[in-house]
mmCIF file of C-alpha atoms in Angstrom:
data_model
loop_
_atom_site.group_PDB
_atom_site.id
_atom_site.type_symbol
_atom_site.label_atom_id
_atom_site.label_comp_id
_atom_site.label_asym_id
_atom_site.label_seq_id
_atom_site.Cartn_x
_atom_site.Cartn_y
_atom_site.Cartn_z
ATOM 1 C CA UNK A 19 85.717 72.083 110.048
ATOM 2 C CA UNK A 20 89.026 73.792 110.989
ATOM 3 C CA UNK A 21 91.496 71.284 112.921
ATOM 4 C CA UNK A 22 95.037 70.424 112.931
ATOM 5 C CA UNK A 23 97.486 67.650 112.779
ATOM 6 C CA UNK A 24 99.263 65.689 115.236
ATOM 7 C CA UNK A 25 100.769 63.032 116.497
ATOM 8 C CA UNK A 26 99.862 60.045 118.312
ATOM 9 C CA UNK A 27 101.514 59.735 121.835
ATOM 10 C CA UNK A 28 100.200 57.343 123.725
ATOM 11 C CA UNK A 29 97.187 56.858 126.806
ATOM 12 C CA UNK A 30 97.252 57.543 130.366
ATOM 13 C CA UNK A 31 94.545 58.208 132.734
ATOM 14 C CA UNK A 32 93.501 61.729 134.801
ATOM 15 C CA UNK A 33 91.430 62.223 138.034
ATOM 16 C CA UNK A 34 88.058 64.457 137.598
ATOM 17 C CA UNK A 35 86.699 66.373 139.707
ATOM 18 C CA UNK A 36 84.663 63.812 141.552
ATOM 19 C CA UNK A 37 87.464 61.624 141.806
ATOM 20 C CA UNK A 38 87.065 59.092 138.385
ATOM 21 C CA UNK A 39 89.867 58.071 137.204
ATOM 22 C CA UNK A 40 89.328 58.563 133.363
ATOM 23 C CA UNK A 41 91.216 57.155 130.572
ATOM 24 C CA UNK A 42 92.775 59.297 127.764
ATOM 25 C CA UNK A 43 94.657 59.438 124.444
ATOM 26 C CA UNK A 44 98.346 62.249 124.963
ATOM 27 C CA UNK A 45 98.443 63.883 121.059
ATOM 28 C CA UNK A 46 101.078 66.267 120.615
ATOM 29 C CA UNK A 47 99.542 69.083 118.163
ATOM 30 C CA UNK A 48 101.155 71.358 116.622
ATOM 31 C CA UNK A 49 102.991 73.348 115.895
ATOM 32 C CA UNK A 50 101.235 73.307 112.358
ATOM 33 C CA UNK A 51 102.300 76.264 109.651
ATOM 34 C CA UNK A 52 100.093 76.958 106.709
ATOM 35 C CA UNK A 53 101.617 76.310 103.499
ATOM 36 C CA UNK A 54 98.557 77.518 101.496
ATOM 37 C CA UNK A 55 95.577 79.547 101.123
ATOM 38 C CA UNK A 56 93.020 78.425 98.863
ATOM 39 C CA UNK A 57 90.736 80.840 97.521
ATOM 40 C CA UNK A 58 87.178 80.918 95.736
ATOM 41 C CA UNK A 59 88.852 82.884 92.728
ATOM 42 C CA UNK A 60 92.080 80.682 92.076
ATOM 43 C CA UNK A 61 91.191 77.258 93.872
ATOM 44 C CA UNK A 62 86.929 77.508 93.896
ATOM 45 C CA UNK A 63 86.453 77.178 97.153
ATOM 46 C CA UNK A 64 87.911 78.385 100.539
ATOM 47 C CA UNK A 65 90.314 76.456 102.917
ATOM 48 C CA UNK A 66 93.687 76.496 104.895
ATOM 49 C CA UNK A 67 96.476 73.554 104.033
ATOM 50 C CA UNK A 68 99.206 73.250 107.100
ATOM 51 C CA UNK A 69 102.006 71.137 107.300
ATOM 52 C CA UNK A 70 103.632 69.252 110.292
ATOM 53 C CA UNK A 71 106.613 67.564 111.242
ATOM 54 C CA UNK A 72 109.573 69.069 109.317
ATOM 55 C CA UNK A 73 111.821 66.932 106.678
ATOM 56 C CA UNK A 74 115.149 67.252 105.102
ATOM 57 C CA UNK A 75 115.196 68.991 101.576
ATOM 58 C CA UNK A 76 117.296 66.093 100.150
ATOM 59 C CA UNK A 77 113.770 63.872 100.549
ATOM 60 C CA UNK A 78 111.793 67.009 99.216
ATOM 61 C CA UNK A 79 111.096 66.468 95.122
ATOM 62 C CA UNK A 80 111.238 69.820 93.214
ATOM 63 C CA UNK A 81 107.459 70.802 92.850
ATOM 64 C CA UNK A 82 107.121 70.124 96.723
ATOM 65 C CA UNK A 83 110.670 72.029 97.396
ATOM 66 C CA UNK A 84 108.751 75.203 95.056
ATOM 67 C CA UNK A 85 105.365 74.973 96.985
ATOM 68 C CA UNK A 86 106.986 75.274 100.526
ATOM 69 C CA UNK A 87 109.476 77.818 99.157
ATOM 70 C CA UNK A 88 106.583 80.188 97.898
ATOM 71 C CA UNK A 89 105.048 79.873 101.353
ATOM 72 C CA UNK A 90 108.536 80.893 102.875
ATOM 73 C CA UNK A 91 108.318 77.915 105.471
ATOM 74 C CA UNK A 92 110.479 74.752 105.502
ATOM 75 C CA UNK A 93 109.518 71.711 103.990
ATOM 76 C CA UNK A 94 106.908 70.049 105.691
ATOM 77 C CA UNK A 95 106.783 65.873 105.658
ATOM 78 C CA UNK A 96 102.373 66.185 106.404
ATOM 79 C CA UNK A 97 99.519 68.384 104.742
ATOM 80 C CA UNK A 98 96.160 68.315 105.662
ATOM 81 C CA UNK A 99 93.666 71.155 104.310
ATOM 82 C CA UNK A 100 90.786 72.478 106.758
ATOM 83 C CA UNK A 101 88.073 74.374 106.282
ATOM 84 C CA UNK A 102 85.870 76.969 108.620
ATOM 85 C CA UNK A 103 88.422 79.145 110.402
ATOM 86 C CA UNK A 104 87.170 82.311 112.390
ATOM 87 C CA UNK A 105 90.406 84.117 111.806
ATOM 88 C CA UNK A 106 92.461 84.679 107.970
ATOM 89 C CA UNK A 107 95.445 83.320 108.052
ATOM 90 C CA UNK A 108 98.815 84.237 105.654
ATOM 91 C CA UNK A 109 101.244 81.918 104.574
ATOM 92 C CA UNK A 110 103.794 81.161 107.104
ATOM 93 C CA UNK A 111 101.324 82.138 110.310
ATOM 94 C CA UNK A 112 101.938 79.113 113.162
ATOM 95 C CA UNK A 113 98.813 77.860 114.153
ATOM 96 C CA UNK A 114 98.988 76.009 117.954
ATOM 97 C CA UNK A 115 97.226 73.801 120.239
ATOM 98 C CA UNK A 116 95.705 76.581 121.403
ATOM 99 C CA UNK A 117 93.189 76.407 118.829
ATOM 100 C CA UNK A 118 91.253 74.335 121.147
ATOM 101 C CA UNK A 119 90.125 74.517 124.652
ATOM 102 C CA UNK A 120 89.132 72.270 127.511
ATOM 103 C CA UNK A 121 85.615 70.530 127.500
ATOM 104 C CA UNK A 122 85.626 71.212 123.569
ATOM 105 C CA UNK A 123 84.427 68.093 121.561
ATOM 106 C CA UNK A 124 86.503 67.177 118.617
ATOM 107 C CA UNK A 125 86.468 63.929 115.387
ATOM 108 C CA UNK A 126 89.976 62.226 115.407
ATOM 109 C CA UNK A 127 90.584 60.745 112.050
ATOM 110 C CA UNK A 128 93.638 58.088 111.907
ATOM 111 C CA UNK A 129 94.445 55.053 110.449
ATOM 112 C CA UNK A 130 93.943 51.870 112.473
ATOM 113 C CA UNK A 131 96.410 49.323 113.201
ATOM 114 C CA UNK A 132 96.807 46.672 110.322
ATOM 115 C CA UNK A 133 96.005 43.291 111.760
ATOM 116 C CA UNK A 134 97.137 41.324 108.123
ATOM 117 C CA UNK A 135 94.946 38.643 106.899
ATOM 118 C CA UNK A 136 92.849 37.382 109.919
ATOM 119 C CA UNK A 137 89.671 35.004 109.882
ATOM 120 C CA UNK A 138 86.440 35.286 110.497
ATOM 121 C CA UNK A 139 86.331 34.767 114.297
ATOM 122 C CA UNK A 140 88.842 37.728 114.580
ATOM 123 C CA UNK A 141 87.245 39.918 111.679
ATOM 124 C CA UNK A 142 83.883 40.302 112.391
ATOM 125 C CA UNK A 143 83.335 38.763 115.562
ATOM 126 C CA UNK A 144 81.896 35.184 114.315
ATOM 127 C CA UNK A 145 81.598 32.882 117.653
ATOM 128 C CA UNK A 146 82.816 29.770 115.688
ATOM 129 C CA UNK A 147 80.068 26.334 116.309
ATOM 130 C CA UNK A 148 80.721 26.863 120.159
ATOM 131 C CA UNK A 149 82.001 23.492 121.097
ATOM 132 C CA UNK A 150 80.088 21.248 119.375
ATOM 133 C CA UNK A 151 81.585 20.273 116.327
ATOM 134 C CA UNK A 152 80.881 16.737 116.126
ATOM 135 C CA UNK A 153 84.022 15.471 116.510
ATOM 136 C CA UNK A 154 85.937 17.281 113.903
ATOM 137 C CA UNK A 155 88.997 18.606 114.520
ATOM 138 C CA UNK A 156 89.023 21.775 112.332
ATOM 139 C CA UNK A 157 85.818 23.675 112.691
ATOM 140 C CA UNK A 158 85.652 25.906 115.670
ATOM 141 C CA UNK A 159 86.709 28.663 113.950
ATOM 142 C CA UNK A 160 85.625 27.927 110.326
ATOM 143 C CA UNK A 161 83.167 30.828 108.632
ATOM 144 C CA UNK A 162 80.492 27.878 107.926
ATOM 145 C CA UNK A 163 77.909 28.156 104.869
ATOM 146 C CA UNK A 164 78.323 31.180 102.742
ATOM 147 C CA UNK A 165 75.645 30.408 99.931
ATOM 148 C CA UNK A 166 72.453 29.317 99.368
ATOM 149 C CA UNK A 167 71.321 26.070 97.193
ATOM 150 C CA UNK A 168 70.847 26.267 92.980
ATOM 151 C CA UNK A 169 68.829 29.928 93.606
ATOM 152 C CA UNK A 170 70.877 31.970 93.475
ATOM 153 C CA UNK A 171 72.891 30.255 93.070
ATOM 154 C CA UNK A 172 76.320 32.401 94.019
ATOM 155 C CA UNK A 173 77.384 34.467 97.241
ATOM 156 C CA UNK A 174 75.858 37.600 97.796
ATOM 157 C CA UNK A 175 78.527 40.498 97.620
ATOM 158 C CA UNK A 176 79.260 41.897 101.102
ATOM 159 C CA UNK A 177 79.389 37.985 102.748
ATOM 160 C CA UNK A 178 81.481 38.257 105.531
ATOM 161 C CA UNK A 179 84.554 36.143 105.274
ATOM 162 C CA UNK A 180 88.268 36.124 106.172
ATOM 163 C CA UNK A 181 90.124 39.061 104.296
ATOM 164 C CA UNK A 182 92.796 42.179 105.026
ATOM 165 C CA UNK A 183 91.621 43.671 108.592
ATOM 166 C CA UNK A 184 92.572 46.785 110.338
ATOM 167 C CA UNK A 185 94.939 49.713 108.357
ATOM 168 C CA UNK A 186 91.959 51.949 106.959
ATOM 169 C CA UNK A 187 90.950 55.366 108.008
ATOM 170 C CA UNK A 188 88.605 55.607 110.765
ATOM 171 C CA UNK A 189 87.083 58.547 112.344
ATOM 172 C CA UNK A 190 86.279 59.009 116.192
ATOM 173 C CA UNK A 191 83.586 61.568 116.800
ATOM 174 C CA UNK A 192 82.615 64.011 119.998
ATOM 175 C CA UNK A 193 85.582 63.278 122.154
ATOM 176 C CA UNK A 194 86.294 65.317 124.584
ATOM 177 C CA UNK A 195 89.026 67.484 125.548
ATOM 178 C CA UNK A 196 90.199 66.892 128.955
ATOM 179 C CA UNK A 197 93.025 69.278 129.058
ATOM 180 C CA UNK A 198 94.993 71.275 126.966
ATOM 181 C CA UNK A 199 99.111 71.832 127.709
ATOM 182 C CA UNK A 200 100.514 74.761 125.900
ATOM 183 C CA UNK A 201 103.669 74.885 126.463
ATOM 184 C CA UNK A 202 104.399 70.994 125.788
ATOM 185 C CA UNK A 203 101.777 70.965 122.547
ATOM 186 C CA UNK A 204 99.953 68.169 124.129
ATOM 187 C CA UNK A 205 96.319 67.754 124.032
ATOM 188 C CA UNK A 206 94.769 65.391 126.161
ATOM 189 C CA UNK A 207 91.250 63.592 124.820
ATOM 190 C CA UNK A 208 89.105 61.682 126.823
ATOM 191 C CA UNK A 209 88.818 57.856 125.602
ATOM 192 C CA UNK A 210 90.620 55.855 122.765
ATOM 193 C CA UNK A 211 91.864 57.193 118.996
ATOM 194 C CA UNK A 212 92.799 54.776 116.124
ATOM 195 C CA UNK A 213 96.317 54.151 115.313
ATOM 196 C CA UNK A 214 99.547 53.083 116.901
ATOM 197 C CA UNK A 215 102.014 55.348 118.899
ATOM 198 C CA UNK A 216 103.921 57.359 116.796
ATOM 199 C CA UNK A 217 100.933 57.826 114.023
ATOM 200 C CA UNK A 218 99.414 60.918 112.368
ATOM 201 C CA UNK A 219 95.972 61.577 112.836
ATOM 202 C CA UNK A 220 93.461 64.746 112.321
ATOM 203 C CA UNK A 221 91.714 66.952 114.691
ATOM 204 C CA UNK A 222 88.803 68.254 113.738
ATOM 205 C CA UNK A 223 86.289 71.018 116.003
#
């Protein structure tokens, strides 16, 4: 799917037409500037890798200083590749937000926020015992039985229990777009999009 990169601004809320007052996720995309052209003959198969968000060439190692040289551009600190464009691009074209237009539906990939190690209750949604514990002082949030008796005798692989939550990529599909603002780069999808302010994500037609 051909897309583009971008960065995480923040949410605010717009006005339809009938007067509902929708919420919505501000990603500034763009300006994005392809870096490389893969090819069915040299790569074997076809796609389009842009960068975004420019870095200083004193934090750019030497085989990332040659690749960005041989596309003529500046050193770029994100790549994504994407696939399916209606137009060829060359190395060095500037691809915009104008790639998309209003009422289009788009997949936001990002990474979520990391929550650390959590438990149970906050994980997976476990209600604790509700209450009634009996009188013990330690079990409303507890994960409670995890196995079975001597058959089988060991916990089944996928038993939900406390662990690392959040931080993992997630993908968002068929948002829409509410409005598109050219001359800011600012793309304005209806609903939520994983990730903090500040963070990368993908945007996908």
């Amino acid at each position: 799917m051909p897309g583009l990169l971008g960065k995480k601004i923040g949410m605010t809320s717009v006005f339809s037409a009938d007067g509902k007052n929708i919420p919505c996720t501000v990603i500034e995309v763009g300006p994005c500037v392809v870096t490389q052209v893969k090819t069915v003959e040299t790569d074997g198969y076809e796609a389009v890798q842009v960068g975004f968000v420019d870095k200083k060439e004193k934090h750019t190692n030497k085989p990332e200083a040659g690749h960005f040289k041989k596309a003529g551009v500046t050193p770029k600190r994100h790549l994504a590749e994407f696939k399916g464009f209606e137009t060829e691009y060359k190395l060095g074209d500037v691809l915009s937000v104008d790639l998309f237009g209003e009422n289009d539906f788009v997949d936001v990939v990002g990474t979520s926020k990391g929550k650390g190690y959590q438990g149970v209750v906050k994980r997976h949604g476990f209600g604790g015992v509700g209450q009634s514990t009996h009188g013990q002082h330690n079990r409303l949030r507890a994960p409670g039985s995890v196995g079975a008796c001597s058959y089988p005798a060991r916990v089944f692989k996928g038993t939900r229990m406390a662990g690392q939550t959040g931080n993992e990529r997630v993908t968002v599909q068929n948002l829409q777009v509410l409005k598109v603002i050219s001359e800011h780069n600012l793309l304005l999808i209806k609903g939520s999009v994983p990730g903090s302010k500040g963070s990368i994500v993908i945007i996908e037609k």
